[in-house]
XYZ file of C-alpha atoms in Angstrom:
478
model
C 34.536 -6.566 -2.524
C 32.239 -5.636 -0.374
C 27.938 -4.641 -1.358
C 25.604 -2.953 0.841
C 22.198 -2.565 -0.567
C 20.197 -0.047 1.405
C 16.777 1.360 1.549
C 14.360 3.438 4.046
C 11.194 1.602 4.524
C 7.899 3.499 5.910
C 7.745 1.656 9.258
C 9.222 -0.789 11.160
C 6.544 -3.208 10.157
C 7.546 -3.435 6.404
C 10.243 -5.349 5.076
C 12.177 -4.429 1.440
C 11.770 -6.991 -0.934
C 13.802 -5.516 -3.922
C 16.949 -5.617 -1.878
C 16.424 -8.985 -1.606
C 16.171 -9.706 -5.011
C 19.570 -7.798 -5.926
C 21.369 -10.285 -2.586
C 20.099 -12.882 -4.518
C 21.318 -12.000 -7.899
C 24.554 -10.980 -6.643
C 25.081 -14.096 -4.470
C 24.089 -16.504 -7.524
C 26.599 -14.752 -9.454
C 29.530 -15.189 -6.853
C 29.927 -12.519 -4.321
C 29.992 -13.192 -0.939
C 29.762 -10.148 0.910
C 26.573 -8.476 0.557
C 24.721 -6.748 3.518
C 21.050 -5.390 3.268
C 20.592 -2.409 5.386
C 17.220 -1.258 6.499
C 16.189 1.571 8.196
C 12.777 3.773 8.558
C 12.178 7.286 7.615
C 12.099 7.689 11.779
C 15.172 7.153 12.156
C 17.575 9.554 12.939
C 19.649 10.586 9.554
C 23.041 10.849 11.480
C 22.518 7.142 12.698
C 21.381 5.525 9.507
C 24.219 7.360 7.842
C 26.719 6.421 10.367
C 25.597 2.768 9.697
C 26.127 2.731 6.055
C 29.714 4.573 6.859
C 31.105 1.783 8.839
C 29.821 -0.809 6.382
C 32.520 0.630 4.113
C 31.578 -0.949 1.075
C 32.585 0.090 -2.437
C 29.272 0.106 -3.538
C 26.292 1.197 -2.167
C 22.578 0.486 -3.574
C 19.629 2.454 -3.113
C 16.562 1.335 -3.209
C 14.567 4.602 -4.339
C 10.409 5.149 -3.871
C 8.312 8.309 -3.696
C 8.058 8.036 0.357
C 12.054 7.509 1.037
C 13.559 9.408 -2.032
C 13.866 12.971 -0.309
C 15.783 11.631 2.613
C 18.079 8.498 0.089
C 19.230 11.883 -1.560
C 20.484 13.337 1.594
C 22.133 10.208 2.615
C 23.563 9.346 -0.859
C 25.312 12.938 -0.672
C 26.513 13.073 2.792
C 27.814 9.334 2.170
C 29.618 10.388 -0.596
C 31.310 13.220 1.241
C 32.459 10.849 3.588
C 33.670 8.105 1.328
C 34.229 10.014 -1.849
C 35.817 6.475 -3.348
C 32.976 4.532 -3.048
C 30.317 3.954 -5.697
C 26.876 4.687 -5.276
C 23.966 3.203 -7.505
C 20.018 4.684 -7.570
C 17.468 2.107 -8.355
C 13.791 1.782 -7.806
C 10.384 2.965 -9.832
C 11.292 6.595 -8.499
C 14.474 7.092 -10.804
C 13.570 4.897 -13.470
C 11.426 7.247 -15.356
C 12.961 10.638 -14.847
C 16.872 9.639 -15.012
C 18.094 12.833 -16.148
C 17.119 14.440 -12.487
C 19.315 11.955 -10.908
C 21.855 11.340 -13.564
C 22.905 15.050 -13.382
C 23.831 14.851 -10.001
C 27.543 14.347 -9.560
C 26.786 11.821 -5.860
C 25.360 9.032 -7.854
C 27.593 7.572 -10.189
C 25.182 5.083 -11.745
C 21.148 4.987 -12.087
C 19.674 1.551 -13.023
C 16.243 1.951 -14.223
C 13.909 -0.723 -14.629
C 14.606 -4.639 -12.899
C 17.423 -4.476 -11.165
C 18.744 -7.834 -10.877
C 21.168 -8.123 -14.002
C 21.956 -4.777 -13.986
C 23.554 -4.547 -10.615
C 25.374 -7.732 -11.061
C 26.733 -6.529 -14.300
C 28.010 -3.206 -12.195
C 29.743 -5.146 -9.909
C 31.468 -6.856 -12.258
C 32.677 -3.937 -13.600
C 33.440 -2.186 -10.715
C 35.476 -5.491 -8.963
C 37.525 -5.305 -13.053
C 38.322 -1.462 -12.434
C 36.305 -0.274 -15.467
C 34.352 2.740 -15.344
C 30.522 2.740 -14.603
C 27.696 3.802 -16.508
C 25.645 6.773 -15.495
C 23.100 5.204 -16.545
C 22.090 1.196 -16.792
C 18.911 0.035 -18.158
C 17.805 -3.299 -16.207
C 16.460 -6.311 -18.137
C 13.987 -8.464 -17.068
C 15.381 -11.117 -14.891
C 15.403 -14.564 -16.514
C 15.892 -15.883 -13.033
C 12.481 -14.531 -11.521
C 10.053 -17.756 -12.078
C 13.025 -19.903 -10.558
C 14.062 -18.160 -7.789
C 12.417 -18.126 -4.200
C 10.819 -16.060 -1.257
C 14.619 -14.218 -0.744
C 13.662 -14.609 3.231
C 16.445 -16.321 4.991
C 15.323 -18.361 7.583
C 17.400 -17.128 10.533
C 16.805 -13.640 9.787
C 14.816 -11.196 12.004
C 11.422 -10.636 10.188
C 8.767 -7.809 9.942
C 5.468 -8.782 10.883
C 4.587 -8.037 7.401
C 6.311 -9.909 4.191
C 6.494 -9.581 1.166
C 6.244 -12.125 -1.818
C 6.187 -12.162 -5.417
C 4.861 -14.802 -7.678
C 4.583 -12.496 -10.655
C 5.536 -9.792 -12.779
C 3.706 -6.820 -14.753
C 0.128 -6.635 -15.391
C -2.373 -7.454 -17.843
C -4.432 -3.943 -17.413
C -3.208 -0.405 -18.683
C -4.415 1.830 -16.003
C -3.201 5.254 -16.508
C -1.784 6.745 -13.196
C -0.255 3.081 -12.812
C 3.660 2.485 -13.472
C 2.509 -1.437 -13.917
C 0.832 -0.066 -16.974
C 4.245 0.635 -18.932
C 5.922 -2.899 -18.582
C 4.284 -5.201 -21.572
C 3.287 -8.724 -20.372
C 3.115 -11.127 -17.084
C 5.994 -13.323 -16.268
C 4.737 -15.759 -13.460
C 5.575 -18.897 -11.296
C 3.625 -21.582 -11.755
C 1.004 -22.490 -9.280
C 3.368 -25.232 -7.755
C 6.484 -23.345 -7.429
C 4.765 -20.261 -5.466
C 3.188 -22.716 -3.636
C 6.412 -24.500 -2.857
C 8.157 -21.105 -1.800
C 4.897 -20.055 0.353
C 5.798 -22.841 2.130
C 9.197 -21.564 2.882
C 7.549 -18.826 5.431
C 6.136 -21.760 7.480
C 10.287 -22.016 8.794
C 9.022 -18.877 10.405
C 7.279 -19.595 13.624
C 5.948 -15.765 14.563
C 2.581 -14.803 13.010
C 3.271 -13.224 9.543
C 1.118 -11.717 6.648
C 2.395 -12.667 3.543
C 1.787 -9.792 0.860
C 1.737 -11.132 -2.655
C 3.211 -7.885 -4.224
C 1.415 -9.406 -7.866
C -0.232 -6.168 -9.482
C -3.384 -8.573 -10.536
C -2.790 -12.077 -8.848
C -5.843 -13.475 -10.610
C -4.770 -12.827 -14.018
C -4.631 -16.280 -14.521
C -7.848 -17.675 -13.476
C -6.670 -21.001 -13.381
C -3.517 -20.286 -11.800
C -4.881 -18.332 -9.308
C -7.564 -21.091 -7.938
C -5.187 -23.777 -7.797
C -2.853 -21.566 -5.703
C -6.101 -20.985 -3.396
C -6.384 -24.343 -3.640
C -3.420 -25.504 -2.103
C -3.131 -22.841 0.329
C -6.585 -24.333 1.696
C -4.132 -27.108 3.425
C -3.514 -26.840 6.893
C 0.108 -26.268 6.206
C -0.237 -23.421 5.430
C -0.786 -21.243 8.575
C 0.096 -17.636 7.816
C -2.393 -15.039 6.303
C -2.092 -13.914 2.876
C -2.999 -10.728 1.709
C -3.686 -10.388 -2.525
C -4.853 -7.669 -4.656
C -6.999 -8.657 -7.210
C -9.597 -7.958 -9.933
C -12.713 -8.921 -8.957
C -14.119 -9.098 -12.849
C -11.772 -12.214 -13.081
C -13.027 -14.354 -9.966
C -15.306 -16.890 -11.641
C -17.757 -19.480 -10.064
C -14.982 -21.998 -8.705
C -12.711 -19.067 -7.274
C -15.909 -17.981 -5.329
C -16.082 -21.660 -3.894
C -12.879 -21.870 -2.905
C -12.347 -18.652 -1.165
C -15.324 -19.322 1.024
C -13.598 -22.237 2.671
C -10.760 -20.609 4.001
C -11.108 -20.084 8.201
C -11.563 -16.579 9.157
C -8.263 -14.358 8.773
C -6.519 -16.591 6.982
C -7.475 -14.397 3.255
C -7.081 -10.568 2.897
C -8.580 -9.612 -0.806
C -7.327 -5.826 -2.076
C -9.852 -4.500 -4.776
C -8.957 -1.524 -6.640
C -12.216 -0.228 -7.510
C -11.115 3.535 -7.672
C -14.609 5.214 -8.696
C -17.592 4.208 -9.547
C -17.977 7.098 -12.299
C -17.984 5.064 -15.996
C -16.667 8.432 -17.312
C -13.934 8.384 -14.888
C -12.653 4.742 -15.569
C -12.887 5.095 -19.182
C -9.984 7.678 -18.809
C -7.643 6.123 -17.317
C -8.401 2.939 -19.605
C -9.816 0.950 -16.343
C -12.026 -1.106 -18.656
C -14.013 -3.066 -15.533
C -17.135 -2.547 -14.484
C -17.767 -0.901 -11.369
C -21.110 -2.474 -10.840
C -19.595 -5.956 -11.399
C -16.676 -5.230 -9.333
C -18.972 -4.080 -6.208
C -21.465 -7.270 -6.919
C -18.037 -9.256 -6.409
C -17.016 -7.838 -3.559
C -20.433 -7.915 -1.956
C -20.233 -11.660 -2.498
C -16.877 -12.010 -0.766
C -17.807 -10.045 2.068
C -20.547 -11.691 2.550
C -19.053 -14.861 2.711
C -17.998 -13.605 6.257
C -14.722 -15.665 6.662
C -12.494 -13.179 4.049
C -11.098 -9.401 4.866
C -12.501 -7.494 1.613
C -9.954 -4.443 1.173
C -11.567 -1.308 -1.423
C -9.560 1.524 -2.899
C -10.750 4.433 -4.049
C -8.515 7.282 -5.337
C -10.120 11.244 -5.291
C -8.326 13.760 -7.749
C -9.081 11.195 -11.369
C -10.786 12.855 -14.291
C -14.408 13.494 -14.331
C -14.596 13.267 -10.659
C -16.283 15.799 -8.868
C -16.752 15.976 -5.530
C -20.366 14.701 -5.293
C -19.384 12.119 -8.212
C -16.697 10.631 -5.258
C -19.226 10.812 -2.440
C -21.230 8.801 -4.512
C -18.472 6.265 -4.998
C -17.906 6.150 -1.609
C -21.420 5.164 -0.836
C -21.445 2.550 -3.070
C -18.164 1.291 -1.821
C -18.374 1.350 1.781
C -20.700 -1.750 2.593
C -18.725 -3.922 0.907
C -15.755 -3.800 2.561
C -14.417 -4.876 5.820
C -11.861 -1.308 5.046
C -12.129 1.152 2.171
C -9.321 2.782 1.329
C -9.037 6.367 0.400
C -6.211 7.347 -1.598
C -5.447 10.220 -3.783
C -3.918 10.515 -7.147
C 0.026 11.049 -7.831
C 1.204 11.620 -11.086
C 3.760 9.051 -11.030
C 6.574 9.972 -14.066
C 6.196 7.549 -16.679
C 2.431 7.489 -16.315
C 0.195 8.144 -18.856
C -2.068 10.415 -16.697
C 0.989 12.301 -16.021
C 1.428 13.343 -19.581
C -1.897 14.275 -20.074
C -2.502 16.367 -16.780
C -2.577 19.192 -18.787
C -5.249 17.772 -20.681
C -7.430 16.789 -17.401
C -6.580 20.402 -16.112
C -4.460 18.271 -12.947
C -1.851 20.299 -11.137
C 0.031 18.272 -8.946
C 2.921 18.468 -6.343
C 6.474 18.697 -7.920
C 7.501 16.670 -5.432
C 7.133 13.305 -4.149
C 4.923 11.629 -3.803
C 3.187 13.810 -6.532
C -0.013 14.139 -5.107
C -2.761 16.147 -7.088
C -3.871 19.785 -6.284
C -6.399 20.474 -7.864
C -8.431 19.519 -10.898
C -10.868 20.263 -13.245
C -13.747 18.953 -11.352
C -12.089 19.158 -7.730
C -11.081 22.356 -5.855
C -7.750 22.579 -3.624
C -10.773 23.193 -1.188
C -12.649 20.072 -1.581
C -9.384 17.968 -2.240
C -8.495 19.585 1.726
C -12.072 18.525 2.793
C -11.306 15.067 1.398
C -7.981 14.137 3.167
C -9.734 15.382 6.578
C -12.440 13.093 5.512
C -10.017 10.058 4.708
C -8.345 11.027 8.446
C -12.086 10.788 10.007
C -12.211 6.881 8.303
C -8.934 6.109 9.234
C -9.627 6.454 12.839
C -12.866 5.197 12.979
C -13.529 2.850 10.926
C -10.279 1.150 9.516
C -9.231 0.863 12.807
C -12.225 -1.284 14.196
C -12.322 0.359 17.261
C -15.999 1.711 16.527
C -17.360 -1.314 14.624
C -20.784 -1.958 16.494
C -21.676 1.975 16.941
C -20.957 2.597 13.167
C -22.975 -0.122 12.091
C -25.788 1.104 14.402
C -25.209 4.799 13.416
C -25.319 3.847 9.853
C -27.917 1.520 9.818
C -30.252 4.855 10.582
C -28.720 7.179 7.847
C -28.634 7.002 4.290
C -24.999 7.957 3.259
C -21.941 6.880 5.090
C -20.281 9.593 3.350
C -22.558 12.191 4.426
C -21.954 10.705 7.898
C -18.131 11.143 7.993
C -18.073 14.440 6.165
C -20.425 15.924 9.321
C -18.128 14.164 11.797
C -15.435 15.939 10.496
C -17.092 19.333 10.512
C -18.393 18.420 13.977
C -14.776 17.743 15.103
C -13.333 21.125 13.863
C -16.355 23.371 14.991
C -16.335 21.919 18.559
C -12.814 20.271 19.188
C -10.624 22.784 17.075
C -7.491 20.161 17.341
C -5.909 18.597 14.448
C -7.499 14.915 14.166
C -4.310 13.548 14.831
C -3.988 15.184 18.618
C -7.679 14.037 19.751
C -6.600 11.028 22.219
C -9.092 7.953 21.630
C -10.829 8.413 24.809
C -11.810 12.114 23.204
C -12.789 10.699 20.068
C -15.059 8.587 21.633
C -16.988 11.392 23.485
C -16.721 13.190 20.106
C -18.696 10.244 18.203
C -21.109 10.125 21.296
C -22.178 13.715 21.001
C -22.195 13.926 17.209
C -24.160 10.732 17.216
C -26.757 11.776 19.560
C -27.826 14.854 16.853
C -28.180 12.262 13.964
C -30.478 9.741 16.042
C -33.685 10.095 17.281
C -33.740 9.977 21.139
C -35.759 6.948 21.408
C -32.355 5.121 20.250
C -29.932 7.017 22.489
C -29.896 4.598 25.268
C -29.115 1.309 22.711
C -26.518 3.893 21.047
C -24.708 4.420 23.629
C -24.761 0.950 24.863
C -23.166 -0.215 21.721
C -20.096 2.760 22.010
C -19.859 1.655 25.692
C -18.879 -2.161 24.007
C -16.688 -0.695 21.587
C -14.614 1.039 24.135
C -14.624 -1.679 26.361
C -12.937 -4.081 23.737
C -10.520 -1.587 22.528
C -9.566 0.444 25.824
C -8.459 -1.140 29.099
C -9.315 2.403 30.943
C -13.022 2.905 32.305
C -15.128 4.708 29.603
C -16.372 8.030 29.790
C -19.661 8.786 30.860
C -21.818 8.752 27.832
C -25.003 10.517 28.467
């Protein structure tokens, strides 16, 4: 009997692990043939569905997420039209919270909600005896997970970007989280996720390793003796984990600063700054503490210190966030900004009403308007988050920011102008200015913040930048 588990990732660059997971399951438990597909959500529809027809399998697995689960629909129903037999199964954090959406729909014979692992074995069993399926399935946890390994094959072709996880749930209950609804952590012990990090060293292409671990530090001791061992020169890959930087303690600090330069990427989910703000959605860290940490990391100079922030939570106006982002953005090597979705099953999804939210109806769910932001200044926002995207997360204009911002008060107050500068003189969509533009752009907009005495020393340091990131000859800046 044949298996094809099948998902739409958001780039080429990433790399489903859940599929994995399920070929691993379904492999321990005796079934041979079982195919991951993967495709992106550039890919033409016809040719990804053509694909999945000439696996001819007689069951299909989605993997379902708010970025792919508009276009899995469309090929779940087309597929179906074309191999009416066959039997196709929704998985995923999108349908495991709102089944009766998907379970209505007569394309989908069976949604699995929750882990995945049991659930689809135990529909393949049925499906290989003839017996009907469920429409629905809830998943168990998998009592497999702490003994089982990367799910990378060796000879496979890779993604530049990996994914790994050493464990399961979270110890936090943040409210627009769906980590908050699963009770408890399940982990591998330090030895065994060292032992399967290990595995990615058969792989001889650079990779980042993403620990997919909602808190990886949970365990404080767990955590350092995993940084511990990865300090080895055998391991030669970077590794990118989020973490909460209220749990690093004195001999986590010591180790991390060992660690060559690029070898450690360090996600911190601040998210505001605003006491008020965490306090409702039962983020019970403080921000001050959090920023000290990261300020420490970052200054350590050999780690990449990642910061989220999220715009659209309650009590958040727009001045509130500005002031978050000030706070946040000289600690961090990139700040991240991110706005809210009411994911279903979330407790800040329930109690939008509450906050005043109105969000999307669709995925990914992404807020409106709130209380205490406007549609307006939500707008103003994502063009400001576009502005950081291309200018600073991208590194292209690391020396002239830091001399730019060096002479101003509020890197928030910097990009917000930029982006007003952009649409009063430019007019085109941030997305259609060519770098070579952008450059000119920063040039002129810099020139009114800065006194003219450092024009020529300005100007100097955008000439580097370009240099380092273009192989063209720069524009004139004058």
């Amino acid at each position: 009997m044949k298996i094809e588990l099948f998902t739409l990732n958001g780039s080429f660059a990433h790399s489903n692990l859940a599929m994995r997971c399920l070929k691993t399951a379904l492999e321990e438990a005796g079934y041979t043939a079982v195919h991951c597909t993967e495709a992106t959500l550039r890919d033409r529809t016809a040719s990804v569905l053509a694909r999945l027809v000439e696996a001819n399998a007689a069951l299909y697995s989605f993997s379902c997420y708010i970025w792919n689960i508009k276009e899995m629909l469309v090929l779940a129903r087309d597929l179906k039209t074309v191999r009416p037999n066959c039997k196709i199964v929704f998985g995923g954090p999108e349908v495991s919270f709102d089944t009766a959406r998907f379970t209505s729909l007569d394309f989908i014979d069976t949604v699995i909600t929750g882990e995945g692992e049991h659930a689809i074995v135990t529909l393949a069993a049925a499906l290989k005896q003839g017996q009907a399926l469920p429409k629905l399935m809830q998943g168990a946890p998998d009592a497999q997970f702490t003994a089982r390994g990367t799910h990378y094959a060796p000879n496979e072709p890779i993604s530049p970007l990996v994914y790994y996880e050493s464990a399961r749930g979270c110890p936090f209950s943040c409210a627009f989280c769906l980590s908050s609804v699963t009770e408890g952590v399940r982990a591998k012990s330090a030895e065994k996720t060292l032992a399967d990090l290990l595995e990615f060293e058969k792989f001889e292409q650079p990779l980042t390793v993403k620990l997919v671990d909602r808190t990886f530090n949970f365990d404080r001791a767990r955590a350092n003796a995993i940084w511990q061992g990865l300090l080895s020169p055998r391991y030669t890959k970077c590794y990118h984990f989020e973490i909460a930087a209220s749990l690093l303690n004195e001999e986590s600090f010591a180790i991390l600063k060992q660690f060559p330069k690029g070898k450690i990427r360090l996600e911190i989910g601040l998210q505001s700054t605003n006491e008020e703000t965490l306090a409702a959605i039962s983020r019970h860290q403080s921000a001050m503490g959090t920023l000290a940490a990261a300020r420490r990391l970052k200054e350590a100079g050999n780690l990449h210190v990642h910061l989220d922030l999220i715009a659209g939570l309650p009590f958040e106006d727009y001045r509130s966030f500005a002031r978050s982002f000030d706070a946040a953005y000289p600690h961090c090597d990139v700040l991240q900004l991110g706005f809210l979705k009411l994911l279903p099953g979330t407790a800040l999804r329930r109690d939008a009403a509450k906050h005043g939210i109105l969000y999307s109806a669709t995925p990914p769910y992404t807020v409106l308007t709130t209380r205490w932001l406007s549609f307006a200044e939500l707008d103003r926002l994502h063009g400001i988050s576009d502005i950081l995207d291309r200018l600073h997360e991208k590194g292209r204009f690391a020396h002239t920011l830091h001399f730019i911002l060096s002479h101003i008060t509020s890197p928030f107050s910097f990009y917000e102008g930029f982006l007003d500068y952009c649409n009063k003189t430019d007019g085109r969509a941030l997305q259609k200015i060519s770098q070579r533009d952008l450059f000119t752009l920063v040039c002129d907009f810099g020139k009114t913040l800065l006194a003219p005495d450092l024009h020529a020393e300005f100007m100097r340091y955008l000439e580097a930048d370009f240099s380092a990131a273009e192989v063209r000859r720069p524009p004139r800046f004058q």
